[in-house]
Amino acid sequence: MIRKIILLVVLQFLTCSVFGQNTVPKDSIMTDTVKNIRFNYKQLIIPGILIGYGFWGNESGQIKSFNNQIRDEFTEDIDRKISIDDFSRYVPAVSVYALNAFGVEGKNNMRDRSVILITSTIINVGTVFALKSLSNVERPDGTSNNSFPSGHTAIAFAGAEFLYQEYKDKSIWYGVAGYAIATGTGIFRMYNNRHWLTDVAAGAGIGILSTKIAYWVNPYITRKLWHGEQKKSMSFITPSYDGRNLTICYFKTF
């Protein structure tokens, strides 16, 4: 009988020990690990100007005339289209994962950067498709009335901003390269007679702003999606003795 009581006391002690070792420190609960950019109105200036120019161009006869001049300059000596813009729009965003695969770590881990990219893409694509259906602007080649804004350019510049934010602390040249590719994508959209200059400008602004918004809202999204990971995880052993039988139960909460 005494031996069983001693065993019960020992097991109760183990219960307290295991419980204490598996409790997450209070400070670590709901800690934000995502390195995001903070909102600053100055960050709205460049995308705001680009988007504003695009919208203004849909109403201004002078800018429409300038659009035609640019189109004529680009298409004057074109023998055939070059479809590189169908692929180059994805290069900046893909580069973030390629660099990480080669050991050049970005600002955020795989999960967090992927959530940021998905959020940016949803905002970007949703905005572009909404504006295309509402604006009803004819393409330079006359094939359809969904020219404004340029979706290819929007995707390319969203990726360029994503690349810049993830690697600007490593070297600013990663961002420069991303923006150069995005600019080239926009130029080829005009070269292939698929978009006006105003379409490309608005697409660039929407792409940049989409990624910035994705970084701004990411702490909220992360807490909503993975709040369970930040809670306490506990495991404990509970012994019980009814006078005849000694029972040991193990519990773990996630």
mmCIF file of C-alpha atoms in Angstrom, residues 12-220:
data_model
loop_
_atom_site.group_PDB
_atom_site.id
_atom_site.type_symbol
_atom_site.label_atom_id
_atom_site.label_comp_id
_atom_site.label_asym_id
_atom_site.label_seq_id
_atom_site.Cartn_x
_atom_site.Cartn_y
_atom_site.Cartn_z
ATOM 1 C CA GLN A 12 2.050 13.365 -9.736
ATOM 2 C CA PHE A 13 5.437 15.080 -9.606
ATOM 3 C CA LEU A 14 6.116 13.931 -13.160
ATOM 4 C CA THR A 15 2.774 15.424 -14.177
ATOM 5 C CA CYS A 16 3.845 18.855 -12.970
ATOM 6 C CA SER A 17 7.255 18.527 -14.613
ATOM 7 C CA VAL A 18 5.953 17.488 -18.030
ATOM 8 C CA PHE A 19 3.269 20.181 -17.945
ATOM 9 C CA GLY A 20 5.816 22.852 -17.128
ATOM 10 C CA GLN A 21 8.257 21.802 -19.852
ATOM 11 C CA ASN A 22 5.633 21.833 -22.624
ATOM 12 C CA THR A 23 4.093 25.222 -21.924
ATOM 13 C CA VAL A 24 4.988 27.860 -24.482
ATOM 14 C CA PRO A 25 6.387 30.996 -22.823
ATOM 15 C CA LYS A 26 3.825 33.756 -22.542
ATOM 16 C CA ASP A 27 5.866 36.209 -24.605
ATOM 17 C CA SER A 28 5.926 33.866 -27.614
ATOM 18 C CA ILE A 29 2.152 33.594 -27.897
ATOM 19 C CA MET A 30 0.817 35.385 -31.013
ATOM 20 C CA THR A 31 4.240 36.754 -31.870
ATOM 21 C CA ASP A 32 4.438 38.083 -35.421
ATOM 22 C CA THR A 33 7.355 36.503 -37.284
ATOM 23 C CA VAL A 34 6.558 38.012 -40.701
ATOM 24 C CA LYS A 35 8.804 40.894 -41.682
ATOM 25 C CA ASN A 36 6.409 43.269 -43.381
ATOM 26 C CA ILE A 37 6.700 46.791 -44.670
ATOM 27 C CA ARG A 38 4.852 49.415 -42.682
ATOM 28 C CA PHE A 39 2.247 51.602 -44.289
ATOM 29 C CA ASN A 40 3.512 54.989 -45.363
ATOM 30 C CA TYR A 41 1.551 57.361 -47.567
ATOM 31 C CA LYS A 42 4.729 58.140 -49.524
ATOM 32 C CA GLN A 43 4.647 54.582 -50.857
ATOM 33 C CA LEU A 44 1.404 55.472 -52.648
ATOM 34 C CA ILE A 45 2.950 58.240 -54.729
ATOM 35 C CA ILE A 46 4.513 56.251 -57.589
ATOM 36 C CA PRO A 47 1.702 53.701 -58.079
ATOM 37 C CA GLY A 48 -0.822 56.508 -57.623
ATOM 38 C CA ILE A 49 0.769 58.572 -60.400
ATOM 39 C CA LEU A 50 0.909 55.586 -62.759
ATOM 40 C CA ILE A 51 -2.712 54.587 -62.126
ATOM 41 C CA GLY A 52 -3.867 58.197 -62.311
ATOM 42 C CA TYR A 53 -2.123 58.703 -65.641
ATOM 43 C CA GLY A 54 -3.806 55.593 -66.991
ATOM 44 C CA PHE A 55 -7.278 56.756 -65.984
ATOM 45 C CA TRP A 56 -6.636 60.297 -67.180
ATOM 46 C CA GLY A 57 -5.547 58.948 -70.545
ATOM 47 C CA ASN A 58 -8.960 57.341 -71.042
ATOM 48 C CA GLU A 59 -10.597 60.761 -70.874
ATOM 49 C CA SER A 60 -7.988 63.113 -72.311
ATOM 50 C CA GLY A 61 -7.921 63.605 -76.080
ATOM 51 C CA GLN A 62 -4.340 64.866 -75.880
ATOM 52 C CA ILE A 63 -3.104 61.727 -74.111
ATOM 53 C CA LYS A 64 -5.063 59.540 -76.522
ATOM 54 C CA SER A 65 -3.278 61.295 -79.364
ATOM 55 C CA PHE A 66 0.037 60.652 -77.609
ATOM 56 C CA ASN A 67 -0.969 56.983 -77.243
ATOM 57 C CA ASN A 68 -1.435 56.777 -81.004
ATOM 58 C CA GLN A 69 1.960 58.376 -81.647
ATOM 59 C CA ILE A 70 3.652 55.898 -79.338
ATOM 60 C CA ARG A 71 1.796 53.019 -80.999
ATOM 61 C CA ASP A 72 2.887 54.192 -84.444
ATOM 62 C CA GLU A 73 6.509 54.454 -83.316
ATOM 63 C CA PHE A 74 6.493 50.936 -81.897
ATOM 64 C CA THR A 75 4.669 49.250 -84.750
ATOM 65 C CA GLU A 76 6.288 51.106 -87.637
ATOM 66 C CA ASP A 77 8.930 48.505 -88.452
ATOM 67 C CA ILE A 78 7.397 45.394 -86.902
ATOM 68 C CA ASP A 79 7.640 42.315 -89.102
ATOM 69 C CA ARG A 80 6.359 39.809 -86.538
ATOM 70 C CA LYS A 81 5.283 39.689 -82.926
ATOM 71 C CA ILE A 82 7.591 38.525 -80.149
ATOM 72 C CA SER A 83 5.716 36.625 -77.441
ATOM 73 C CA ILE A 84 8.413 36.883 -74.775
ATOM 74 C CA ASP A 85 6.066 39.006 -72.656
ATOM 75 C CA ASP A 86 3.869 35.951 -72.083
ATOM 76 C CA PHE A 87 6.754 34.457 -70.072
ATOM 77 C CA SER A 88 8.697 37.465 -68.784
ATOM 78 C CA ARG A 89 5.732 38.631 -66.675
ATOM 79 C CA TYR A 90 6.337 35.699 -64.300
ATOM 80 C CA VAL A 91 10.121 36.000 -64.062
ATOM 81 C CA PRO A 92 10.389 38.497 -61.146
ATOM 82 C CA ALA A 93 8.106 36.498 -58.830
ATOM 83 C CA VAL A 94 9.639 33.138 -59.781
ATOM 84 C CA SER A 95 13.103 34.620 -59.139
ATOM 85 C CA VAL A 96 12.281 34.953 -55.432
ATOM 86 C CA TYR A 97 11.865 31.180 -55.136
ATOM 87 C CA ALA A 98 14.796 30.466 -57.458
ATOM 88 C CA LEU A 99 17.147 32.620 -55.377
ATOM 89 C CA ASN A 100 15.996 30.896 -52.204
ATOM 90 C CA ALA A 101 16.554 27.494 -53.824
ATOM 91 C CA PHE A 102 20.150 28.521 -54.562
ATOM 92 C CA GLY A 103 20.717 29.515 -50.937
ATOM 93 C CA VAL A 104 20.072 33.264 -51.132
ATOM 94 C CA GLU A 105 17.528 33.698 -48.366
ATOM 95 C CA GLY A 106 14.934 36.437 -48.646
ATOM 96 C CA LYS A 107 13.203 38.435 -45.948
ATOM 97 C CA ASN A 108 10.449 35.898 -45.162
ATOM 98 C CA ASN A 109 10.227 32.131 -45.026
ATOM 99 C CA MET A 110 8.536 29.995 -47.686
ATOM 100 C CA ARG A 111 5.113 29.974 -46.061
ATOM 101 C CA ASP A 112 4.921 33.687 -45.370
ATOM 102 C CA ARG A 113 6.235 34.810 -48.739
ATOM 103 C CA SER A 114 3.801 32.468 -50.474
ATOM 104 C CA VAL A 115 0.869 33.947 -48.556
ATOM 105 C CA ILE A 116 2.059 37.425 -49.537
ATOM 106 C CA LEU A 117 2.340 36.446 -53.208
ATOM 107 C CA ILE A 118 -1.093 34.792 -53.239
ATOM 108 C CA THR A 119 -2.664 37.835 -51.563
ATOM 109 C CA SER A 120 -0.992 40.165 -54.056
ATOM 110 C CA THR A 121 -2.151 38.029 -56.990
ATOM 111 C CA ILE A 122 -5.759 37.968 -55.786
ATOM 112 C CA ILE A 123 -5.829 41.761 -55.380
ATOM 113 C CA ASN A 124 -4.005 42.272 -58.669
ATOM 114 C CA VAL A 125 -6.040 39.929 -60.869
ATOM 115 C CA GLY A 126 -9.345 40.964 -59.284
ATOM 116 C CA THR A 127 -8.646 44.654 -59.883
ATOM 117 C CA VAL A 128 -7.448 44.144 -63.454
ATOM 118 C CA PHE A 129 -10.437 42.026 -64.483
ATOM 119 C CA ALA A 130 -12.895 44.445 -62.856
ATOM 120 C CA LEU A 131 -11.387 47.424 -64.674
ATOM 121 C CA LYS A 132 -11.210 45.564 -67.996
ATOM 122 C CA SER A 133 -14.924 44.792 -67.839
ATOM 123 C CA LEU A 134 -15.856 48.337 -66.799
ATOM 124 C CA SER A 135 -13.552 50.462 -68.966
ATOM 125 C CA ASN A 136 -14.346 48.885 -72.362
ATOM 126 C CA VAL A 137 -11.213 50.294 -74.049
ATOM 127 C CA GLU A 138 -10.393 48.913 -77.489
ATOM 128 C CA ARG A 139 -6.988 47.337 -77.989
ATOM 129 C CA PRO A 140 -4.581 48.975 -80.435
ATOM 130 C CA ASP A 141 -4.901 46.013 -82.804
ATOM 131 C CA GLY A 142 -8.709 46.203 -82.634
ATOM 132 C CA THR A 143 -9.168 42.579 -81.540
ATOM 133 C CA SER A 144 -11.179 43.256 -78.346
ATOM 134 C CA ASN A 145 -12.407 45.927 -75.938
ATOM 135 C CA ASN A 146 -10.540 44.866 -72.799
ATOM 136 C CA SER A 147 -7.308 46.777 -73.255
ATOM 137 C CA PHE A 148 -7.295 48.786 -70.005
ATOM 138 C CA PRO A 149 -5.293 48.016 -67.909
ATOM 139 C CA SER A 150 -2.492 45.683 -69.018
ATOM 140 C CA GLY A 151 -2.743 42.427 -67.074
ATOM 141 C CA HIS A 152 0.682 41.192 -68.215
ATOM 142 C CA THR A 153 2.294 44.399 -66.976
ATOM 143 C CA ALA A 154 0.403 44.276 -63.682
ATOM 144 C CA ILE A 155 1.643 40.745 -62.963
ATOM 145 C CA ALA A 156 5.207 41.659 -63.920
ATOM 146 C CA PHE A 157 5.342 44.755 -61.681
ATOM 147 C CA ALA A 158 3.670 42.951 -58.776
ATOM 148 C CA GLY A 159 6.448 40.358 -59.036
ATOM 149 C CA ALA A 160 9.105 43.049 -59.305
ATOM 150 C CA GLU A 161 7.901 44.731 -56.113
ATOM 151 C CA PHE A 162 7.761 41.303 -54.433
ATOM 152 C CA LEU A 163 11.359 40.600 -55.471
ATOM 153 C CA TYR A 164 12.454 44.042 -54.290
ATOM 154 C CA GLN A 165 10.812 43.714 -50.864
ATOM 155 C CA GLU A 166 12.208 40.236 -50.235
ATOM 156 C CA TYR A 167 15.793 40.991 -51.285
ATOM 157 C CA LYS A 168 16.361 44.721 -50.904
ATOM 158 C CA ASP A 169 18.279 44.082 -47.669
ATOM 159 C CA LYS A 170 20.623 41.737 -49.559
ATOM 160 C CA SER A 171 21.177 44.016 -52.544
ATOM 161 C CA ILE A 172 19.096 46.670 -54.261
ATOM 162 C CA TRP A 173 20.166 45.213 -57.604
ATOM 163 C CA TYR A 174 17.758 42.317 -57.226
ATOM 164 C CA GLY A 175 14.931 44.828 -57.253
ATOM 165 C CA VAL A 176 16.491 46.789 -60.113
ATOM 166 C CA ALA A 177 16.687 43.604 -62.206
ATOM 167 C CA GLY A 178 13.078 42.741 -61.394
ATOM 168 C CA TYR A 179 11.825 46.177 -62.375
ATOM 169 C CA ALA A 180 13.902 46.102 -65.567
ATOM 170 C CA ILE A 181 12.222 42.832 -66.595
ATOM 171 C CA ALA A 182 8.794 44.225 -65.679
ATOM 172 C CA THR A 183 9.457 47.361 -67.742
ATOM 173 C CA GLY A 184 10.542 45.200 -70.656
ATOM 174 C CA THR A 185 7.285 43.253 -70.355
ATOM 175 C CA GLY A 186 5.296 46.475 -70.623
ATOM 176 C CA ILE A 187 7.324 47.617 -73.638
ATOM 177 C CA PHE A 188 6.714 44.334 -75.435
ATOM 178 C CA ARG A 189 2.979 44.665 -74.791
ATOM 179 C CA MET A 190 3.100 47.895 -76.787
ATOM 180 C CA TYR A 191 5.542 46.473 -79.336
ATOM 181 C CA ASN A 192 3.126 43.614 -80.007
ATOM 182 C CA ASN A 193 0.341 46.184 -80.492
ATOM 183 C CA ARG A 194 -1.693 44.742 -77.612
ATOM 184 C CA HIS A 195 -1.767 47.749 -75.296
ATOM 185 C CA TRP A 196 -1.607 51.525 -75.186
ATOM 186 C CA LEU A 197 0.942 53.361 -73.066
ATOM 187 C CA THR A 198 -1.815 54.300 -70.596
ATOM 188 C CA ASP A 199 -2.764 50.617 -70.236
ATOM 189 C CA VAL A 200 0.804 49.722 -69.376
ATOM 190 C CA ALA A 201 1.205 52.621 -66.926
ATOM 191 C CA ALA A 202 -1.985 51.717 -65.058
ATOM 192 C CA GLY A 203 -1.027 48.023 -65.015
ATOM 193 C CA ALA A 204 2.367 48.868 -63.506
ATOM 194 C CA GLY A 205 0.769 50.986 -60.786
ATOM 195 C CA ILE A 206 -1.810 48.321 -59.930
ATOM 196 C CA GLY A 207 0.869 45.635 -59.757
ATOM 197 C CA ILE A 208 3.128 47.627 -57.417
ATOM 198 C CA LEU A 209 0.241 48.661 -55.176
ATOM 199 C CA SER A 210 -1.151 45.108 -54.994
ATOM 200 C CA THR A 211 2.099 43.785 -53.550
ATOM 201 C CA LYS A 212 2.443 46.668 -51.113
ATOM 202 C CA ILE A 213 -1.088 46.037 -49.842
ATOM 203 C CA ALA A 214 -0.283 42.321 -49.506
ATOM 204 C CA TYR A 215 2.627 43.153 -47.189
ATOM 205 C CA TRP A 216 0.551 45.639 -45.184
ATOM 206 C CA VAL A 217 -2.300 43.189 -44.490
ATOM 207 C CA ASN A 218 -0.153 40.083 -44.062
ATOM 208 C CA PRO A 219 0.148 40.212 -40.235
ATOM 209 C CA TYR A 220 -3.655 40.084 -39.983
#
